[in-house]
Amino acid sequence: PSTPAGLYHGMIHPLLPVALRGALWYQGESNAGRAAEYQALFPALITHWRAHFGQGDFPFYWVQLANYKAGPPNDLSWPLLREAQGRALALPATGQAVAIDIGDPDDIHPRNKQEVGRRLALLAMVRTYGFTGDDSGPVFAGATRERSALRVRFEHAWTGLIARDKPLQSFEVAGDDRVFYPATAAIEGDTLLVRAPEVRAPVAVRYAWRSAPEANLTNGAGLPAAPFRSDTW
């Protein structure tokens, strides 16, 4: 199974040219640590499948890696892999189900498959079959400085922003020194105001930027915000 292209030639190519309505994908754990490579490989896989099935840009929806304690606390291989997955949204007819809140930090194969399936189904229902409703949690859209805080904006936040069960967790901000400190985040309409007392002039914000963060930011539909960072450090 680890031979290059072995899984494709053994399990996908024999199906050609079968008709299909779309694809659901859940993979990436074994690529953690090689996010830059995955950033190229994953869109290439989607484009390759579409070309060989010969049915145009059929829908391709995937699950972003769930929360899991991989490596030491400051290991960023999993957040970077999640970011690489999200970059594939630049391709047409794609969607991402976020699972940062329903994994098991101690089990790389979390058992809550039902909610994973429900979130994938929402993407298919809304984007492929024409149903109406929310199919995504908040997605980072930008951050601007307001005195000693950063104002964070989102897409998919028209139903509001919600801190589930407790004050918002897992936010960090940094100044020009690129040193991140834990931050508090206050909901103001469909935006957040994020600040840390140690950072008087913040220039960057991160959310859930760890392997197994405590992530409790959702929209009104209860769908979780995707982990994000405003920097490229």
PDB file of C-alpha atoms in Angstrom:
ATOM      1  CA  PRO A   1       0.000   0.000   0.000  1.00  0.00           C
ATOM      2  CA  SER A   2       2.943   2.388   0.410  1.00  0.00           C
ATOM      3  CA  THR A   3       4.156   1.999  -3.154  1.00  0.00           C
ATOM      4  CA  PRO A   4       3.765   5.289  -5.072  1.00  0.00           C
ATOM      5  CA  ALA A   5       0.447   5.175  -6.963  1.00  0.00           C
ATOM      6  CA  GLY A   6      -0.162   1.648  -5.646  1.00  0.00           C
ATOM      7  CA  LEU A   7      -3.512   2.430  -4.047  1.00  0.00           C
ATOM      8  CA  TYR A   8      -4.682   4.321  -7.136  1.00  0.00           C
ATOM      9  CA  HIS A   9      -3.779   1.521  -9.543  1.00  0.00           C
ATOM     10  CA  GLY A  10      -5.142  -1.161  -7.239  1.00  0.00           C
ATOM     11  CA  MET A  11      -8.416   0.459  -6.147  1.00  0.00           C
ATOM     12  CA  ILE A  12      -9.370   3.448  -8.310  1.00  0.00           C
ATOM     13  CA  HIS A  13      -8.107   2.843 -11.841  1.00  0.00           C
ATOM     14  CA  PRO A  14      -9.999  -0.482 -12.196  1.00  0.00           C
ATOM     15  CA  LEU A  15     -13.261   1.449 -11.700  1.00  0.00           C
ATOM     16  CA  LEU A  16     -12.767   3.660 -14.751  1.00  0.00           C
ATOM     17  CA  PRO A  17     -14.904   4.815 -16.455  1.00  0.00           C
ATOM     18  CA  VAL A  18     -17.664   4.251 -13.883  1.00  0.00           C
ATOM     19  CA  ALA A  19     -20.128   7.123 -13.447  1.00  0.00           C
ATOM     20  CA  LEU A  20     -20.180   8.844 -10.060  1.00  0.00           C
ATOM     21  CA  ARG A  21     -21.887  11.852  -8.470  1.00  0.00           C
ATOM     22  CA  GLY A  22     -18.952  12.936  -6.345  1.00  0.00           C
ATOM     23  CA  ALA A  23     -16.247  11.829  -3.916  1.00  0.00           C
ATOM     24  CA  LEU A  24     -15.841  11.980  -0.132  1.00  0.00           C
ATOM     25  CA  TRP A  25     -12.274  11.810   1.210  1.00  0.00           C
ATOM     26  CA  TYR A  26     -10.889  11.295   4.720  1.00  0.00           C
ATOM     27  CA  GLN A  27      -7.094  10.981   4.817  1.00  0.00           C
ATOM     28  CA  GLY A  28      -3.969  12.893   5.735  1.00  0.00           C
ATOM     29  CA  GLU A  29      -2.726  11.559   9.055  1.00  0.00           C
ATOM     30  CA  SER A  30       0.205   9.718   7.473  1.00  0.00           C
ATOM     31  CA  ASN A  31       1.235  12.889   5.607  1.00  0.00           C
ATOM     32  CA  ALA A  32       1.594  15.003   8.762  1.00  0.00           C
ATOM     33  CA  GLY A  33       5.120  16.337   8.813  1.00  0.00           C
ATOM     34  CA  ARG A  34       5.102  16.888   5.051  1.00  0.00           C
ATOM     35  CA  ALA A  35       2.527  19.643   4.714  1.00  0.00           C
ATOM     36  CA  ALA A  36       4.312  21.427   1.867  1.00  0.00           C
ATOM     37  CA  GLU A  37       4.326  18.197  -0.127  1.00  0.00           C
ATOM     38  CA  TYR A  38       0.645  17.533   0.666  1.00  0.00           C
ATOM     39  CA  GLN A  39      -0.242  21.040  -0.461  1.00  0.00           C
ATOM     40  CA  ALA A  40       0.839  19.963  -3.955  1.00  0.00           C
ATOM     41  CA  LEU A  41      -0.205  16.298  -3.856  1.00  0.00           C
ATOM     42  CA  PHE A  42      -3.785  16.717  -2.654  1.00  0.00           C
ATOM     43  CA  PRO A  43      -4.973  19.148  -5.368  1.00  0.00           C
ATOM     44  CA  ALA A  44      -3.094  17.010  -7.889  1.00  0.00           C
ATOM     45  CA  LEU A  45      -5.034  13.943  -6.756  1.00  0.00           C
ATOM     46  CA  ILE A  46      -8.360  15.746  -7.142  1.00  0.00           C
ATOM     47  CA  THR A  47      -7.433  17.109 -10.572  1.00  0.00           C
ATOM     48  CA  HIS A  48      -6.109  13.710 -11.673  1.00  0.00           C
ATOM     49  CA  TRP A  49      -9.261  11.858 -10.623  1.00  0.00           C
ATOM     50  CA  ARG A  50     -11.451  14.372 -12.411  1.00  0.00           C
ATOM     51  CA  ALA A  51      -9.438  14.098 -15.592  1.00  0.00           C
ATOM     52  CA  HIS A  52      -9.483  10.292 -15.617  1.00  0.00           C
ATOM     53  CA  PHE A  53     -13.138   9.833 -14.684  1.00  0.00           C
ATOM     54  CA  GLY A  54     -14.007  12.199 -17.542  1.00  0.00           C
ATOM     55  CA  GLN A  55     -17.032  13.784 -15.864  1.00  0.00           C
ATOM     56  CA  GLY A  56     -15.742  17.309 -15.401  1.00  0.00           C
ATOM     57  CA  ASP A  57     -15.263  18.922 -12.016  1.00  0.00           C
ATOM     58  CA  PHE A  58     -17.407  16.507 -10.032  1.00  0.00           C
ATOM     59  CA  PRO A  59     -17.842  17.434  -6.338  1.00  0.00           C
ATOM     60  CA  PHE A  60     -14.963  16.489  -4.058  1.00  0.00           C
ATOM     61  CA  TYR A  61     -15.504  16.942  -0.311  1.00  0.00           C
ATOM     62  CA  TRP A  62     -13.104  15.962   2.455  1.00  0.00           C
ATOM     63  CA  VAL A  63     -12.621  15.914   6.227  1.00  0.00           C
ATOM     64  CA  GLN A  64      -9.978  18.154   7.748  1.00  0.00           C
ATOM     65  CA  LEU A  65      -7.878  16.261  10.299  1.00  0.00           C
ATOM     66  CA  ALA A  66      -9.497  15.975  13.723  1.00  0.00           C
ATOM     67  CA  ASN A  67      -7.861  16.886  17.015  1.00  0.00           C
ATOM     68  CA  TYR A  68      -5.207  14.371  18.056  1.00  0.00           C
ATOM     69  CA  LYS A  69      -2.196  14.607  20.364  1.00  0.00           C
ATOM     70  CA  ALA A  70       0.583  14.084  17.827  1.00  0.00           C
ATOM     71  CA  GLY A  71       4.095  14.736  19.092  1.00  0.00           C
ATOM     72  CA  PRO A  72       5.111  17.296  21.753  1.00  0.00           C
ATOM     73  CA  PRO A  73       2.745  20.174  22.672  1.00  0.00           C
ATOM     74  CA  ASN A  74       4.479  22.683  20.386  1.00  0.00           C
ATOM     75  CA  ASP A  75       4.627  20.355  17.373  1.00  0.00           C
ATOM     76  CA  LEU A  76       2.858  22.142  14.499  1.00  0.00           C
ATOM     77  CA  SER A  77       2.866  19.326  11.939  1.00  0.00           C
ATOM     78  CA  TRP A  78      -0.860  18.658  12.261  1.00  0.00           C
ATOM     79  CA  PRO A  79      -2.032  22.295  12.065  1.00  0.00           C
ATOM     80  CA  LEU A  80       0.185  22.772   9.027  1.00  0.00           C
ATOM     81  CA  LEU A  81      -1.318  19.682   7.384  1.00  0.00           C
ATOM     82  CA  ARG A  82      -4.824  20.993   8.121  1.00  0.00           C
ATOM     83  CA  GLU A  83      -3.835  24.273   6.478  1.00  0.00           C
ATOM     84  CA  ALA A  84      -2.575  22.363   3.427  1.00  0.00           C
ATOM     85  CA  GLN A  85      -5.913  20.567   3.200  1.00  0.00           C
ATOM     86  CA  GLY A  86      -7.788  23.864   3.328  1.00  0.00           C
ATOM     87  CA  ARG A  87      -5.768  25.322   0.470  1.00  0.00           C
ATOM     88  CA  ALA A  88      -7.344  22.762  -1.869  1.00  0.00           C
ATOM     89  CA  LEU A  89     -10.590  24.744  -1.517  1.00  0.00           C
ATOM     90  CA  ALA A  90      -9.160  26.943  -4.275  1.00  0.00           C
ATOM     91  CA  LEU A  91     -10.262  24.210  -6.687  1.00  0.00           C
ATOM     92  CA  PRO A  92     -13.856  24.393  -8.000  1.00  0.00           C
ATOM     93  CA  ALA A  93     -16.626  22.216  -6.539  1.00  0.00           C
ATOM     94  CA  THR A  94     -14.764  21.394  -3.333  1.00  0.00           C
ATOM     95  CA  GLY A  95     -15.729  21.522   0.331  1.00  0.00           C
ATOM     96  CA  GLN A  96     -14.207  20.751   3.712  1.00  0.00           C
ATOM     97  CA  ALA A  97     -15.866  19.270   6.796  1.00  0.00           C
ATOM     98  CA  VAL A  98     -14.060  20.484   9.919  1.00  0.00           C
ATOM     99  CA  ALA A  99     -13.613  17.914  12.715  1.00  0.00           C
ATOM    100  CA  ILE A 100     -11.353  19.829  15.115  1.00  0.00           C
ATOM    101  CA  ASP A 101     -13.943  19.497  17.911  1.00  0.00           C
ATOM    102  CA  ILE A 102     -15.016  15.853  17.626  1.00  0.00           C
ATOM    103  CA  GLY A 103     -11.768  13.888  17.549  1.00  0.00           C
ATOM    104  CA  ASP A 104     -10.132  11.913  20.314  1.00  0.00           C
ATOM    105  CA  PRO A 105      -6.768  13.326  21.454  1.00  0.00           C
ATOM    106  CA  ASP A 106      -5.676   9.805  22.420  1.00  0.00           C
ATOM    107  CA  ASP A 107      -6.932   7.929  19.340  1.00  0.00           C
ATOM    108  CA  ILE A 108      -5.862   8.745  15.789  1.00  0.00           C
ATOM    109  CA  HIS A 109      -9.081   7.048  14.604  1.00  0.00           C
ATOM    110  CA  PRO A 110     -11.840   8.924  16.487  1.00  0.00           C
ATOM    111  CA  ARG A 111     -15.074   7.002  16.937  1.00  0.00           C
ATOM    112  CA  ASN A 112     -17.593   9.767  16.299  1.00  0.00           C
ATOM    113  CA  LYS A 113     -18.053   8.883  12.644  1.00  0.00           C
ATOM    114  CA  GLN A 114     -21.741   9.811  12.694  1.00  0.00           C
ATOM    115  CA  GLU A 115     -21.078  13.538  13.108  1.00  0.00           C
ATOM    116  CA  VAL A 116     -18.282  13.412  10.542  1.00  0.00           C
ATOM    117  CA  GLY A 117     -20.749  11.856   8.102  1.00  0.00           C
ATOM    118  CA  ARG A 118     -23.418  14.427   8.939  1.00  0.00           C
ATOM    119  CA  ARG A 119     -21.073  17.319   8.190  1.00  0.00           C
ATOM    120  CA  LEU A 120     -20.030  15.764   4.881  1.00  0.00           C
ATOM    121  CA  ALA A 121     -23.707  15.203   4.076  1.00  0.00           C
ATOM    122  CA  LEU A 122     -24.429  18.903   4.693  1.00  0.00           C
ATOM    123  CA  LEU A 123     -21.829  19.821   2.076  1.00  0.00           C
ATOM    124  CA  ALA A 124     -23.363  17.440  -0.448  1.00  0.00           C
ATOM    125  CA  MET A 125     -26.940  18.478   0.295  1.00  0.00           C
ATOM    126  CA  VAL A 126     -26.265  22.207  -0.048  1.00  0.00           C
ATOM    127  CA  ARG A 127     -23.564  22.325  -2.723  1.00  0.00           C
ATOM    128  CA  THR A 128     -24.574  19.374  -4.898  1.00  0.00           C
ATOM    129  CA  TYR A 129     -28.284  18.718  -4.367  1.00  0.00           C
ATOM    130  CA  GLY A 130     -29.560  22.278  -3.915  1.00  0.00           C
ATOM    131  CA  PHE A 131     -30.806  22.223  -0.322  1.00  0.00           C
ATOM    132  CA  THR A 132     -30.616  25.450   1.670  1.00  0.00           C
ATOM    133  CA  GLY A 133     -28.878  25.972   5.006  1.00  0.00           C
ATOM    134  CA  ASP A 134     -25.454  26.161   6.596  1.00  0.00           C
ATOM    135  CA  ASP A 135     -22.858  23.683   5.374  1.00  0.00           C
ATOM    136  CA  SER A 136     -19.726  25.201   6.932  1.00  0.00           C
ATOM    137  CA  GLY A 137     -18.558  26.698  10.165  1.00  0.00           C
ATOM    138  CA  PRO A 138     -16.817  30.090  10.331  1.00  0.00           C
ATOM    139  CA  VAL A 139     -13.846  30.484   8.000  1.00  0.00           C
ATOM    140  CA  PHE A 140     -11.157  33.099   8.656  1.00  0.00           C
ATOM    141  CA  ALA A 141     -11.493  36.076   6.285  1.00  0.00           C
ATOM    142  CA  GLY A 142      -9.039  38.613   7.711  1.00  0.00           C
ATOM    143  CA  ALA A 143      -7.828  40.552  10.726  1.00  0.00           C
ATOM    144  CA  THR A 144      -7.254  44.286  11.257  1.00  0.00           C
ATOM    145  CA  ARG A 145      -5.593  46.135  14.110  1.00  0.00           C
ATOM    146  CA  GLU A 146      -7.721  48.113  16.564  1.00  0.00           C
ATOM    147  CA  ARG A 147      -5.414  49.687  19.156  1.00  0.00           C
ATOM    148  CA  SER A 148      -4.160  46.792  21.299  1.00  0.00           C
ATOM    149  CA  ALA A 149      -6.468  44.202  19.732  1.00  0.00           C
ATOM    150  CA  LEU A 150      -7.152  42.507  16.429  1.00  0.00           C
ATOM    151  CA  ARG A 151     -10.592  42.497  14.825  1.00  0.00           C
ATOM    152  CA  VAL A 152     -11.110  39.090  13.195  1.00  0.00           C
ATOM    153  CA  ARG A 153     -13.654  38.636  10.377  1.00  0.00           C
ATOM    154  CA  PHE A 154     -15.184  35.439   9.047  1.00  0.00           C
ATOM    155  CA  GLU A 155     -17.093  33.953   6.177  1.00  0.00           C
ATOM    156  CA  HIS A 156     -19.979  31.601   7.031  1.00  0.00           C
ATOM    157  CA  ALA A 157     -20.794  33.610  10.147  1.00  0.00           C
ATOM    158  CA  TRP A 158     -24.124  35.098   9.059  1.00  0.00           C
ATOM    159  CA  THR A 159     -25.923  32.993  11.696  1.00  0.00           C
ATOM    160  CA  GLY A 160     -23.685  34.526  14.356  1.00  0.00           C
ATOM    161  CA  LEU A 161     -20.667  33.391  16.340  1.00  0.00           C
ATOM    162  CA  ILE A 162     -21.021  31.239  19.445  1.00  0.00           C
ATOM    163  CA  ALA A 163     -18.646  30.191  22.226  1.00  0.00           C
ATOM    164  CA  ARG A 164     -19.794  26.666  23.014  1.00  0.00           C
ATOM    165  CA  ASP A 165     -20.023  25.749  26.707  1.00  0.00           C
ATOM    166  CA  LYS A 166     -17.327  28.173  27.959  1.00  0.00           C
ATOM    167  CA  PRO A 167     -15.387  31.326  26.988  1.00  0.00           C
ATOM    168  CA  LEU A 168     -13.542  31.034  23.696  1.00  0.00           C
ATOM    169  CA  GLN A 169     -10.419  28.914  23.862  1.00  0.00           C
ATOM    170  CA  SER A 170      -7.178  28.424  21.898  1.00  0.00           C
ATOM    171  CA  PHE A 171      -6.557  31.948  20.597  1.00  0.00           C
ATOM    172  CA  GLU A 172      -3.044  33.420  20.397  1.00  0.00           C
ATOM    173  CA  VAL A 173      -1.657  36.768  19.244  1.00  0.00           C
ATOM    174  CA  ALA A 174       1.840  38.016  18.501  1.00  0.00           C
ATOM    175  CA  GLY A 175       3.583  41.289  17.789  1.00  0.00           C
ATOM    176  CA  ASP A 176       6.466  42.051  15.474  1.00  0.00           C
ATOM    177  CA  ASP A 177       8.723  39.830  17.601  1.00  0.00           C
ATOM    178  CA  ARG A 178       6.698  36.800  16.429  1.00  0.00           C
ATOM    179  CA  VAL A 179       6.258  35.521  19.968  1.00  0.00           C
ATOM    180  CA  PHE A 180       2.726  34.216  20.520  1.00  0.00           C
ATOM    181  CA  TYR A 181       0.825  34.578  23.794  1.00  0.00           C
ATOM    182  CA  PRO A 182      -2.522  33.094  24.864  1.00  0.00           C
ATOM    183  CA  ALA A 183      -5.278  35.563  24.056  1.00  0.00           C
ATOM    184  CA  THR A 184      -8.866  36.271  25.003  1.00  0.00           C
ATOM    185  CA  ALA A 185     -11.497  36.620  22.299  1.00  0.00           C
ATOM    186  CA  ALA A 186     -14.776  38.505  22.638  1.00  0.00           C
ATOM    187  CA  ILE A 187     -17.661  38.036  20.217  1.00  0.00           C
ATOM    188  CA  GLU A 188     -18.952  41.288  18.698  1.00  0.00           C
ATOM    189  CA  GLY A 189     -21.646  40.499  16.153  1.00  0.00           C
ATOM    190  CA  ASP A 190     -20.103  38.386  13.420  1.00  0.00           C
ATOM    191  CA  THR A 191     -16.532  39.368  14.379  1.00  0.00           C
ATOM    192  CA  LEU A 192     -14.135  38.728  17.242  1.00  0.00           C
ATOM    193  CA  LEU A 193     -11.946  41.148  19.158  1.00  0.00           C
ATOM    194  CA  VAL A 194      -8.793  39.282  20.229  1.00  0.00           C
ATOM    195  CA  ARG A 195      -6.116  40.595  22.601  1.00  0.00           C
ATOM    196  CA  ALA A 196      -3.409  39.567  25.065  1.00  0.00           C
ATOM    197  CA  PRO A 197      -2.016  41.838  27.797  1.00  0.00           C
ATOM    198  CA  GLU A 198       1.562  40.908  26.833  1.00  0.00           C
ATOM    199  CA  VAL A 199       1.093  42.146  23.237  1.00  0.00           C
ATOM    200  CA  ARG A 200       0.441  45.889  23.021  1.00  0.00           C
ATOM    201  CA  ALA A 201       0.713  46.034  19.225  1.00  0.00           C
ATOM    202  CA  PRO A 202      -0.550  42.721  17.803  1.00  0.00           C
ATOM    203  CA  VAL A 203       0.088  41.890  14.157  1.00  0.00           C
ATOM    204  CA  ALA A 204      -0.872  38.197  13.971  1.00  0.00           C
ATOM    205  CA  VAL A 205      -3.594  35.933  15.358  1.00  0.00           C
ATOM    206  CA  ARG A 206      -3.956  32.179  15.467  1.00  0.00           C
ATOM    207  CA  TYR A 207      -6.830  29.917  16.469  1.00  0.00           C
ATOM    208  CA  ALA A 208      -6.670  26.214  17.370  1.00  0.00           C
ATOM    209  CA  TRP A 209      -3.132  26.127  15.996  1.00  0.00           C
ATOM    210  CA  ARG A 210      -2.127  22.967  17.837  1.00  0.00           C
ATOM    211  CA  SER A 211      -2.463  19.232  17.227  1.00  0.00           C
ATOM    212  CA  ALA A 212      -5.258  18.777  19.778  1.00  0.00           C
ATOM    213  CA  PRO A 213      -6.586  22.217  20.733  1.00  0.00           C
ATOM    214  CA  GLU A 214      -9.681  22.938  22.755  1.00  0.00           C
ATOM    215  CA  ALA A 215     -11.734  24.451  19.939  1.00  0.00           C
ATOM    216  CA  ASN A 216     -15.183  25.795  20.830  1.00  0.00           C
ATOM    217  CA  LEU A 217     -15.931  28.571  18.307  1.00  0.00           C
ATOM    218  CA  THR A 218     -18.965  27.760  16.152  1.00  0.00           C
ATOM    219  CA  ASN A 219     -21.602  29.565  14.122  1.00  0.00           C
ATOM    220  CA  GLY A 220     -25.322  29.558  14.849  1.00  0.00           C
ATOM    221  CA  ALA A 221     -25.701  26.206  13.124  1.00  0.00           C
ATOM    222  CA  GLY A 222     -23.284  24.626  15.600  1.00  0.00           C
ATOM    223  CA  LEU A 223     -20.625  24.006  12.967  1.00  0.00           C
ATOM    224  CA  PRO A 224     -17.051  24.577  14.186  1.00  0.00           C
ATOM    225  CA  ALA A 225     -14.671  27.247  12.940  1.00  0.00           C
ATOM    226  CA  ALA A 226     -11.716  25.950  10.982  1.00  0.00           C
ATOM    227  CA  PRO A 227      -8.306  26.439  12.628  1.00  0.00           C
ATOM    228  CA  PHE A 228      -6.455  29.400  11.133  1.00  0.00           C
ATOM    229  CA  ARG A 229      -3.497  31.727  11.317  1.00  0.00           C
ATOM    230  CA  SER A 230      -3.150  35.209   9.854  1.00  0.00           C
ATOM    231  CA  ASP A 231       0.643  34.968   9.579  1.00  0.00           C
ATOM    232  CA  THR A 232       2.918  32.966   7.304  1.00  0.00           C
ATOM    233  CA  TRP A 233       5.728  32.487   9.830  1.00  0.00           C
TER     234      TRP A 233
END
